[in-house]
Coordinates of C-alpha atoms in Angstrom, one line a residue:
M1 CA -12.1 1.6 -30.0
E2 CA -15.8 0.7 -29.8
T3 CA -17.8 -2.1 -28.3
E4 CA -19.6 -4.6 -30.4
D5 CA -22.8 -2.6 -30.2
G6 CA -21.1 0.5 -31.5
G7 CA -20.9 2.4 -28.2
E8 CA -17.8 3.6 -26.3
P9 CA -16.1 0.8 -24.2
G10 CA -16.7 1.0 -20.5
P11 CA -14.2 1.4 -17.6
L12 CA -11.3 -1.0 -17.1
W13 CA -11.0 -2.8 -13.8
V14 CA -8.0 -4.5 -12.3
S15 CA -10.2 -6.9 -10.3
E16 CA -12.1 -8.0 -13.3
T17 CA -8.9 -8.5 -15.3
L18 CA -7.5 -10.7 -12.5
R19 CA -10.8 -12.7 -12.4
V20 CA -10.8 -13.3 -16.1
L21 CA -7.1 -14.3 -16.2
A22 CA -7.6 -16.7 -13.3
A23 CA -10.7 -18.3 -15.0
A24 CA -8.6 -18.9 -18.2
L25 CA -6.0 -20.8 -16.2
R26 CA -8.7 -22.8 -14.4
E27 CA -10.2 -23.9 -17.7
C28 CA -6.7 -25.2 -18.7
G29 CA -6.3 -27.3 -15.5
A30 CA -4.5 -24.9 -13.2
P31 CA -7.2 -24.1 -10.6
F32 CA -4.9 -22.9 -7.8
T33 CA -2.6 -20.7 -9.9
V34 CA -2.8 -17.0 -8.7
W35 CA -2.0 -13.9 -10.8
F36 CA -0.3 -10.9 -9.2
K37 CA -0.5 -7.3 -10.3
E38 CA 2.9 -5.7 -10.3
S39 CA 3.5 -2.4 -8.6
N40 CA 7.3 -2.2 -8.3
Q41 CA 8.6 0.4 -10.8
K42 CA 11.6 -1.8 -11.7
N43 CA 9.3 -4.8 -12.5
L44 CA 6.9 -2.7 -14.4
R45 CA 9.5 -2.1 -17.0
S46 CA 8.9 -5.6 -18.3
R47 CA 5.6 -6.9 -17.0
D48 CA 2.2 -5.8 -15.5
F49 CA 0.8 -9.1 -14.3
L50 CA 2.7 -12.3 -13.2
V51 CA 2.2 -15.9 -12.2
P52 CA 5.5 -16.8 -10.4
R53 CA 7.6 -19.6 -11.8
G54 CA 7.2 -21.7 -8.6
A55 CA 3.4 -21.7 -9.0
L56 CA 3.7 -22.8 -12.6
R57 CA 5.6 -25.9 -11.5
N58 CA 2.7 -26.9 -9.4
S59 CA 0.2 -26.6 -12.3
F60 CA 2.0 -27.7 -15.4
P61 CA 4.5 -30.5 -16.3
E62 CA 8.0 -29.2 -15.6
G63 CA 6.4 -25.7 -15.2
E64 CA 6.0 -25.2 -18.9
V65 CA 2.9 -23.3 -20.0
P66 CA 1.2 -24.7 -23.1
A67 CA 1.5 -22.5 -26.2
D68 CA -2.2 -22.7 -26.8
L69 CA -2.9 -21.2 -23.3
I70 CA -0.5 -18.3 -24.0
Q71 CA -2.3 -17.7 -27.3
K72 CA -5.6 -17.8 -25.5
L73 CA -4.5 -15.2 -23.0
M74 CA -3.2 -13.0 -25.7
T75 CA -6.6 -12.9 -27.4
L76 CA -8.8 -12.4 -24.3
K77 CA -11.3 -9.6 -25.0
V78 CA -13.8 -9.3 -22.2
P79 CA -15.6 -6.1 -21.2
G80 CA -14.0 -4.4 -18.3
T81 CA -10.6 -6.1 -18.7
L82 CA -7.4 -4.4 -19.5
P83 CA -6.0 -4.8 -23.1
I84 CA -3.2 -7.3 -23.4
K85 CA -0.3 -6.7 -25.7
K86 CA 2.1 -9.5 -24.8
C87 CA 2.0 -12.8 -22.9
Q88 CA 5.1 -15.0 -22.5
Q89 CA 6.9 -17.3 -20.2
T90 CA 10.1 -15.9 -18.7
E91 CA 12.6 -16.7 -15.9
A92 CA 10.2 -14.9 -13.5
G93 CA 7.1 -16.9 -14.6
L94 CA 4.2 -16.3 -16.9
V95 CA 4.0 -12.6 -17.5
I96 CA 1.6 -10.2 -19.2
Q97 CA 2.3 -6.8 -20.5
L98 CA -0.6 -4.5 -21.3
D99 CA -1.2 -2.4 -24.4
R100 CA -0.2 0.8 -22.5
L101 CA -1.0 3.2 -25.3
D102 CA -4.6 1.9 -25.5
T103 CA -4.8 1.9 -21.7
F104 CA -3.6 5.5 -21.4
H105 CA -6.1 6.6 -24.0
R106 CA -9.1 4.7 -22.5
I107 CA -8.5 6.0 -19.0
L108 CA -7.3 9.5 -19.5
R109 CA -10.0 10.5 -22.1
D110 CA -12.5 10.2 -19.1
F111 CA -11.1 9.4 -15.7
T112 CA -14.3 10.1 -13.8
P113 CA -15.3 6.4 -13.5
Y114 CA -12.0 5.8 -11.6
M115 CA -12.9 8.3 -8.9
R116 CA -15.6 5.9 -7.5
P117 CA -15.5 2.3 -6.1
V118 CA -15.8 -0.7 -8.4
P119 CA -19.5 -1.2 -8.9
P120 CA -20.9 -3.9 -6.6
S121 CA -22.3 -7.1 -8.1
S122 CA -25.9 -7.0 -9.2
D123 CA -26.9 -9.7 -6.7
A124 CA -25.4 -7.7 -3.7
V125 CA -28.0 -7.4 -0.9
Q126 CA -28.6 -3.8 0.1
T127 CA -28.5 -3.5 3.9
A128 CA -28.9 -0.2 5.8
L129 CA -25.9 0.2 8.1
I130 CA -26.1 2.1 11.4
L131 CA -22.6 3.2 12.5
N132 CA -22.8 3.6 16.2
C133 CA -19.8 5.6 17.4
A134 CA -20.0 4.4 21.0
P135 CA -17.7 6.9 22.7
L136 CA -19.9 9.8 21.8
H137 CA -22.8 8.5 23.9
A138 CA -20.8 9.1 27.1
C139 CA -19.0 12.4 26.1
T140 CA -20.7 15.3 27.8
S141 CA -18.0 17.9 27.4
L142 CA -14.8 18.5 25.4
D143 CA -12.9 17.8 28.6
T144 CA -14.1 14.2 28.6
F145 CA -13.5 13.7 24.8
K146 CA -10.3 11.7 24.8
L147 CA -7.8 11.1 21.9
S148 CA -9.0 7.5 21.6
H149 CA -12.6 8.9 21.3
L150 CA -11.4 11.2 18.5
R151 CA -9.8 8.3 16.7
A152 CA -13.1 6.4 16.8
V153 CA -15.0 9.4 15.5
L154 CA -12.5 9.8 12.6
V155 CA -12.9 6.1 11.7
A156 CA -16.7 6.3 11.8
D157 CA -16.8 9.4 9.7
H158 CA -14.4 8.0 7.1
M159 CA -16.3 4.7 6.9
A160 CA -19.6 6.6 6.4
E161 CA -18.0 8.3 3.4
V162 CA -16.6 5.3 1.7
L163 CA -19.7 3.2 2.3
T164 CA -21.9 5.9 0.9
L165 CA -19.7 6.1 -2.2
R166 CA -20.4 2.4 -2.7
G167 CA -24.1 3.1 -2.6
E168 CA -24.8 1.9 1.0
Q169 CA -27.5 3.6 3.1
V170 CA -25.6 4.8 6.2
H171 CA -26.7 6.4 9.4
L172 CA -24.3 7.9 12.0
I173 CA -25.4 7.8 15.6
P174 CA -25.5 9.2 18.2
P175 CA -26.0 12.9 17.4
I176 CA -23.6 15.3 19.2
R177 CA -25.3 16.9 22.1
N178 CA -22.3 19.0 23.3
K179 CA -21.7 22.2 21.2
D180 CA -18.0 22.3 22.1
I181 CA -17.4 18.8 20.8
G182 CA -19.3 19.7 17.6
D183 CA -17.3 22.9 17.1
F184 CA -14.0 21.0 17.7
L185 CA -14.9 18.4 15.1
K186 CA -15.9 21.2 12.6
Q187 CA -12.3 22.5 12.9
L188 CA -11.3 19.1 11.5
G189 CA -13.8 19.4 8.7
I190 CA -16.3 16.9 10.2
T191 CA -19.9 17.9 10.3
W192 CA -21.4 15.2 12.6
P193 CA -25.2 14.9 12.9
S194 CA -26.4 17.2 15.7
V195 CA -29.3 16.5 18.0
K196 CA -32.4 15.4 16.1
S197 CA -36.0 14.9 17.1
L198 CA -35.8 11.2 17.9
D199 CA -37.7 10.8 21.1
V200 CA -36.2 8.1 23.3
D201 CA -37.9 9.0 26.6
Q202 CA -40.8 6.6 26.0
T203 CA -38.4 3.8 25.1
I204 CA -36.3 4.4 28.2
S205 CA -39.4 4.3 30.4
R206 CA -40.4 1.0 28.9
Y207 CA -36.9 -0.4 29.5
K208 CA -37.1 0.6 33.2
Y209 CA -40.4 -1.2 33.6
C210 CA -39.0 -4.3 31.8
L211 CA -35.9 -4.4 34.0
K212 CA -37.9 -3.9 37.2
E213 CA -41.0 -6.0 36.6
E214 CA -41.0 -8.3 33.6
L215 CA -37.4 -9.7 33.6
G216 CA -37.3 -9.5 37.4
S217 CA -40.5 -11.6 37.7
S218 CA -39.1 -14.3 35.4
S219 CA -35.6 -14.4 36.6
S220 CA -33.8 -13.6 39.8
S221 CA -30.9 -12.5 37.7
V222 CA -32.3 -9.0 37.4
S223 CA -33.0 -6.7 40.3
G224 CA -34.3 -3.2 40.5
D225 CA -32.9 -2.8 44.1
C226 CA -29.3 -2.3 43.2
H227 CA -26.6 -1.8 45.8
P228 CA -23.3 -1.2 43.9
P229 CA -20.1 -1.8 45.7
A230 CA -18.3 1.1 47.2
D231 CA -15.4 1.0 44.7
A232 CA -17.7 0.8 41.6
S233 CA -17.5 3.7 39.2
S234 CA -21.2 3.3 38.2
V235 CA -22.5 5.0 41.3
S236 CA -25.5 6.1 39.2
A237 CA -26.5 2.6 38.5
L238 CA -30.3 2.0 38.4
F239 CA -30.4 -1.8 37.9
S240 CA -28.1 -4.8 38.4
V241 CA -28.3 -7.4 35.6
H242 CA -26.6 -10.8 35.5
L243 CA -26.1 -10.9 31.7
K244 CA -24.8 -14.4 31.4
S245 CA -27.6 -16.2 33.1
S246 CA -30.3 -13.9 31.6
S247 CA -28.9 -14.4 28.1
Q248 CA -28.8 -18.2 28.6
E249 CA -32.4 -18.2 29.9
H250 CA -33.5 -16.2 26.8
G251 CA -31.7 -18.4 24.4
L252 CA -29.1 -15.8 23.3
C253 CA -25.9 -17.0 21.8
L254 CA -22.8 -15.8 23.6
E255 CA -20.2 -17.0 21.1
G256 CA -17.6 -14.3 20.5
Y257 CA -18.4 -12.3 23.7
D258 CA -16.0 -11.9 26.5
P259 CA -16.4 -15.0 28.8
N260 CA -16.1 -12.7 31.8
I261 CA -19.3 -10.9 31.0
D262 CA -21.8 -11.2 33.8
H263 CA -22.7 -8.5 36.3
F264 CA -23.8 -5.3 34.7
L265 CA -24.7 -2.1 36.6
V266 CA -27.0 -0.3 34.2
S267 CA -27.1 3.5 34.3
E268 CA -29.4 6.0 32.8
D269 CA -26.7 6.7 30.1
D270 CA -26.7 3.0 29.3
L271 CA -30.5 2.9 28.8
N272 CA -30.2 6.1 26.7
H273 CA -27.6 4.4 24.5
V274 CA -29.7 1.3 24.0
A275 CA -32.8 3.4 23.3
W276 CA -30.9 5.2 20.6
L277 CA -30.0 1.9 19.0
E278 CA -33.5 0.6 19.1
N279 CA -35.2 3.8 17.7
S280 CA -32.5 4.2 15.0
V281 CA -33.0 0.6 13.8
K282 CA -36.8 1.1 13.7
E283 CA -36.3 4.2 11.7
S284 CA -33.9 2.5 9.3
M285 CA -35.8 -0.8 8.8
G286 CA -38.6 1.0 6.9
A287 CA -36.3 0.8 3.9
G288 CA -35.3 -2.9 4.4
P289 CA -32.9 -4.9 6.5
C290 CA -30.3 -3.2 8.6
A291 CA -27.2 -3.9 10.7
V292 CA -25.4 -2.1 13.4
L293 CA -21.7 -1.6 13.5
H294 CA -20.4 -0.5 16.9
I295 CA -17.2 1.6 16.5
V296 CA -15.6 1.5 20.0
S297 CA -12.3 2.3 21.7
R298 CA -10.6 -0.8 23.1
E299 CA -10.8 0.4 26.7
E300 CA -14.6 0.6 26.3
E301 CA -15.0 -2.7 24.3
F302 CA -16.1 -4.8 27.3
H303 CA -18.8 -2.2 28.3
Q304 CA -20.1 -2.1 24.7
Q305 CA -20.5 -5.9 24.7
K306 CA -22.6 -5.6 27.8
L307 CA -24.8 -3.0 26.0
D308 CA -25.1 -5.2 23.0
L309 CA -26.5 -8.1 25.2
L310 CA -28.7 -5.7 27.2
W311 CA -30.3 -4.5 24.0
R312 CA -31.0 -8.1 22.9
L313 CA -32.6 -8.8 26.3
L314 CA -34.8 -5.7 26.3
E315 CA -35.9 -6.0 22.7
P316 CA -36.8 -9.4 21.3
G317 CA -36.5 -8.0 17.8
A318 CA -32.9 -7.0 18.4
A319 CA -31.8 -10.6 18.3
A320 CA -32.5 -10.6 14.6
V321 CA -30.4 -7.5 14.0
T322 CA -26.8 -8.2 13.0
Q323 CA -24.4 -6.4 15.5
K324 CA -20.7 -6.2 14.9
H325 CA -18.0 -4.5 16.8
L326 CA -15.1 -2.7 15.2
I327 CA -12.4 -2.0 17.8
C328 CA -10.1 1.0 17.7
G329 CA -6.8 0.6 19.5
P330 CA -5.6 3.1 22.1
V331 CA -3.9 6.4 21.4
I332 CA -0.8 6.8 23.5
V333 CA 1.1 10.0 23.9
L334 CA 4.8 9.3 24.4
S335 CA 6.5 10.8 27.4
P336 CA 3.6 13.2 28.3
Q337 CA 4.3 15.6 31.2
S338 CA 0.5 15.6 31.8
P339 CA -2.6 14.2 30.1
V340 CA -3.1 15.7 26.7
S341 CA -6.6 16.7 25.6
C342 CA -7.9 16.7 22.1
S343 CA -8.0 20.5 22.1
Q344 CA -4.4 20.7 23.3
Y345 CA -3.3 18.2 20.7
F346 CA -4.9 20.3 17.9
H347 CA -3.5 23.6 19.1
L348 CA 0.0 22.0 19.6
R349 CA 0.0 20.6 16.0
K350 CA -1.3 23.9 14.7
A351 CA 1.5 25.9 16.4
Q352 CA 4.1 23.4 15.0
M353 CA 2.6 23.8 11.5
H354 CA 2.6 27.6 11.8
K355 CA 6.3 27.6 12.9
A356 CA 7.3 25.3 10.1
S357 CA 5.5 27.5 7.6
V358 CA 7.2 30.7 8.8
M359 CA 10.6 29.0 8.6
K360 CA 9.8 28.0 5.0
Y361 CA 7.9 31.0 3.6
G362 CA 8.9 33.8 5.9
D363 CA 6.9 36.8 7.2
C364 CA 4.2 36.4 4.5
V365 CA 2.6 33.7 6.7
Q366 CA -0.1 35.8 8.2
G367 CA -3.7 36.8 7.6
D368 CA -6.9 34.9 7.1
S369 CA -5.8 33.0 4.0
W370 CA -2.7 31.6 5.8
D371 CA -4.8 30.8 8.9
E372 CA -7.0 28.7 6.6
I373 CA -4.0 27.0 5.0
I374 CA -2.5 26.1 8.4
N375 CA -5.9 24.8 9.7
S376 CA -6.1 22.6 6.6
L377 CA -2.5 21.3 7.1
T378 CA -3.2 20.7 10.8
S379 CA -6.4 18.7 10.1
A380 CA -4.6 16.6 7.6
A381 CA -1.6 16.0 9.9
I382 CA -3.9 14.9 12.7
K383 CA -6.1 12.6 10.6
F384 CA -3.2 10.9 9.0
E385 CA -1.5 10.4 12.4
L386 CA -4.6 8.7 13.8
M387 CA -5.8 6.9 10.7
A388 CA -2.8 5.7 8.8
T389 CA -2.4 2.8 11.3
P390 CA -4.8 -0.2 11.1
H391 CA -7.7 0.6 13.4
R392 CA -7.1 -2.2 15.9
T393 CA -3.4 -1.2 16.4
Q394 CA -2.2 1.2 19.0
V395 CA -1.2 4.7 17.8
N396 CA 1.9 6.2 19.5
L397 CA 2.0 10.0 19.3
N398 CA 5.3 11.8 19.6
L399 CA 4.2 15.4 20.1
E400 CA 7.8 16.6 19.6
E401 CA 8.2 15.1 16.1
A402 CA 8.7 17.4 13.2
N403 CA 7.6 15.0 10.5
I404 CA 4.0 16.2 10.6
T405 CA 5.2 19.1 8.4
T406 CA 5.5 19.1 4.6
K407 CA 9.0 17.7 5.0
G408 CA 7.8 14.4 6.3
T409 CA 6.8 12.2 3.4
K410 CA 4.4 10.1 5.5
S411 CA 2.4 13.1 6.8
G412 CA -1.0 14.4 5.7
A413 CA 0.6 17.8 5.3
F414 CA 3.0 16.4 2.7
V415 CA -0.1 15.1 0.7
M416 CA -1.7 18.6 0.9
Y417 CA 1.6 20.2 -0.2
N418 CA 1.6 18.1 -3.3
C419 CA -2.1 19.0 -4.0
A420 CA -0.9 22.7 -3.9
R421 CA 1.9 21.9 -6.3
L422 CA -0.6 20.6 -8.8
S423 CA -2.8 23.7 -8.4
T424 CA 0.3 25.9 -9.0
L425 CA 1.1 23.9 -12.1
F426 CA -2.3 24.5 -13.6
D427 CA -2.3 28.2 -12.6
S428 CA 1.0 28.6 -14.4
Y429 CA -0.4 26.9 -17.5
N430 CA -3.5 29.1 -17.5
N431 CA -1.4 32.2 -17.0
A432 CA 0.7 31.2 -20.0
V433 CA -2.5 30.7 -22.1
S434 CA -3.7 34.2 -21.2
Q435 CA -0.4 35.5 -22.4
G436 CA -0.7 33.7 -25.7
L437 CA 2.3 31.3 -25.0
Y438 CA 0.3 28.1 -25.0
P439 CA -2.9 27.1 -26.8
E440 CA -6.2 26.3 -25.0
F441 CA -6.5 22.8 -23.5
P442 CA -7.9 20.5 -26.2
P443 CA -10.4 17.7 -25.6
A444 CA -8.8 14.8 -23.9
A445 CA -10.0 12.3 -26.6
E446 CA -7.8 14.2 -29.2
F447 CA -4.5 13.6 -27.3
N448 CA -1.8 11.3 -28.6
Y449 CA -0.6 9.5 -25.5
S450 CA 2.2 7.6 -27.3
S451 CA 4.5 10.4 -26.0
L452 CA 4.0 9.2 -22.4
S453 CA 7.0 6.9 -22.3
E454 CA 8.5 8.0 -19.0
E455 CA 8.5 5.2 -16.3
G456 CA 6.8 7.4 -13.7
E457 CA 3.9 8.1 -16.0
W458 CA 2.8 4.5 -16.3
L459 CA 3.5 4.1 -12.6
L460 CA 1.1 6.9 -11.7
L461 CA -1.7 5.6 -14.1
F462 CA -1.3 1.9 -13.3
N463 CA -0.7 2.0 -9.6
Y464 CA -3.0 4.9 -8.7
I465 CA -5.7 6.1 -11.1
L466 CA -6.4 2.6 -12.2
M467 CA -6.2 1.2 -8.6
F468 CA -8.2 3.9 -6.8
P469 CA -11.6 2.2 -7.4
E470 CA -10.2 -1.1 -5.9
V471 CA -8.8 0.8 -2.9
L472 CA -12.2 2.5 -2.3
S473 CA -13.9 -0.9 -2.5
E474 CA -11.4 -2.4 -0.1
A475 CA -11.9 0.5 2.4
A476 CA -15.7 -0.1 2.3
Q477 CA -15.5 -3.9 2.7
I478 CA -17.0 -5.2 6.0
S479 CA -18.0 -8.8 6.5
L480 CA -21.3 -8.7 8.3
T481 CA -21.7 -12.5 8.0
S482 CA -18.3 -13.4 9.5
P483 CA -18.4 -15.6 12.7
G484 CA -18.0 -13.8 16.1
I485 CA -18.9 -10.3 16.9
R486 CA -15.6 -8.5 15.9
V487 CA -14.9 -7.3 12.4
T488 CA -12.0 -5.4 10.8
A489 CA -11.9 -2.9 8.0
S490 CA -9.2 -1.4 6.0
T491 CA -9.7 2.1 7.5
E492 CA -6.0 2.9 6.9
A493 CA -6.1 2.1 3.1
I494 CA -6.9 5.6 1.8
C495 CA -4.2 7.3 4.0
K496 CA -1.5 4.8 2.9
F497 CA -2.7 5.1 -0.7
L498 CA -2.4 8.9 -0.6
V499 CA 1.1 8.8 1.0
N500 CA 2.4 6.4 -1.6
L501 CA 0.8 8.4 -4.4
S502 CA 2.3 11.7 -3.1
M503 CA 5.8 10.2 -2.9
D504 CA 5.7 8.8 -6.4
F505 CA 4.1 11.9 -7.8
S506 CA 6.7 14.1 -6.0
C507 CA 9.6 12.0 -7.5
Y508 CA 8.0 12.3 -11.0
Y509 CA 7.3 16.0 -10.6
N510 CA 10.9 16.8 -9.4
R511 CA 12.3 14.8 -12.4
V512 CA 10.1 15.8 -15.3
H513 CA 9.5 19.3 -16.7
I514 CA 5.8 19.3 -17.6
L515 CA 5.4 22.8 -19.0
G516 CA 8.0 22.9 -21.7
E517 CA 9.1 25.6 -24.1
P518 CA 6.2 27.2 -26.0
L519 CA 7.1 25.4 -29.2
P520 CA 4.3 23.7 -31.3
H521 CA 6.1 20.4 -31.7
L522 CA 6.3 20.1 -27.9
F523 CA 2.6 20.8 -27.2
G524 CA 1.5 17.2 -27.8
L525 CA 3.7 15.9 -25.0
M526 CA 2.8 18.8 -22.7
F527 CA -0.9 18.2 -23.1
A528 CA -0.6 14.5 -22.6
R529 CA 1.3 15.1 -19.4
L530 CA -1.1 17.8 -18.2
Q531 CA -4.0 15.4 -18.7
L532 CA -2.3 12.8 -16.6
M533 CA -1.6 15.5 -13.9
N534 CA -5.3 16.5 -14.2
G535 CA -6.2 12.9 -13.4
I536 CA -3.8 12.8 -10.4
R537 CA -5.2 16.1 -9.1
S538 CA -8.8 14.7 -9.3
L539 CA -7.6 11.5 -7.7
L540 CA -6.0 13.4 -4.8
H541 CA -9.1 15.5 -4.2
S542 CA -11.5 12.5 -4.4
A543 CA -9.4 10.5 -2.0
L544 CA -9.1 13.4 0.5
S545 CA -12.8 14.0 0.4
T546 CA -13.3 10.6 2.0
L547 CA -11.4 12.0 5.0
H548 CA -13.3 15.3 4.8
L549 CA -10.1 17.2 3.9
Q550 CA -10.1 20.1 1.5
P551 CA -6.7 20.8 -0.2
P552 CA -5.5 24.4 -0.1
A553 CA -5.2 26.1 -3.5
Q554 CA -1.7 27.3 -2.7
I555 CA 0.9 26.8 0.0

């Protein structure tokens, strides 16, 4: 199939298909009718897209769709939309079934475009985004690095990856000043920016002068002679600031901030935090507009709002910078005998993973290669535990649970296990080629995909390879123009996607024999299935890379 200009047709997008289908209904007088993409395996036997019967009753007399509309939908041919084979009205509603053979061919001949987000619209405004992982400003040692802090770091690191994939300019701050924290994060595959030469001393000195002299002379709400109460935790406070009255005097909008914000005991660490924000923004704004997203643990949310306002008071230009707060819920260890540190959490999960591996694979679980495998499984287990839940929701850790191993279908280790199964599959094929049992892998464009008739094959293509660009775009979606100061993001989307993919792949892999007998008449089916598995393998690796996870070659 070629485009009108004679070139190869471009990628197919679910979102574009839904947009075009909705536009066709609007033109026929059904503006509020919504199409749904099917994902259930049973429903996919008869349809791929659906307008439910109830919605049709609200749009057409007696719910009957005009024949000319059905004909129009059948003949839609718009770049980027999936090819339609059948459109009809059934008991379920208005259904569309795609030309699956054409869809298999167009996607599997080159699946690389589906390993990236859907391209943004041409009129999208490019804004540099500073991801400020607030807990790292105050962490001076691994002992003070809490599980809730680790969750915020994982969220920030993942968001930086998906936003960069979408083409955004992203800066992570602050740099890590403590080597032990940096080394711990490296165990999890995270290379966070280390200390860089961004001098904040001069900025801090200017802030101290401003707090003591300029603001103090114009308002009695700021005082350099601070006497914190005896029970205050901020015994190192340098200044006392009444944020509410100061903000009102300077014309700052307080909508969305906690109404209890007022008295702020400003410490040296607070000034350092604000100085990093200011200098990072100045550095980024050379390339155009920028915004700041504060990623903060819920227990520190109130303090971060104070820092937000303090920055606006100290820097007149900061009022023009969009600031949003993404809140990470607490991490609660169930029935702990004593507080659990991040280091203890990692080593406990690693010991559990090692024990589970010995029980499954025996005494061969030893040496550097197995240590690398277990580290990889442990990192995956921890990241999925802390990130598969929506960021604003509390995470409950049961440190005695065994479902962090490859037996638990919702664990990161289970996802890694299925990556290893795919690696073993292709190793087996390559070994058979070297023995002369199978021919070399032909070019993907030469395959006949008509043999892919098993239900699980369409499920894997339609729900996963085709949907991954949409999931990546969803994970990178942040509304910087929404009212208020809090925003949410689908930081759990990739983990959930990987878990569902792994379960459906595992069911297919257990049911279907991919490497068949070395008989020439079976090679066509085998190669078509291997190409589909090649797409699933690339998909797993691409998705895991957004979590900084490297799948092991073997388990």
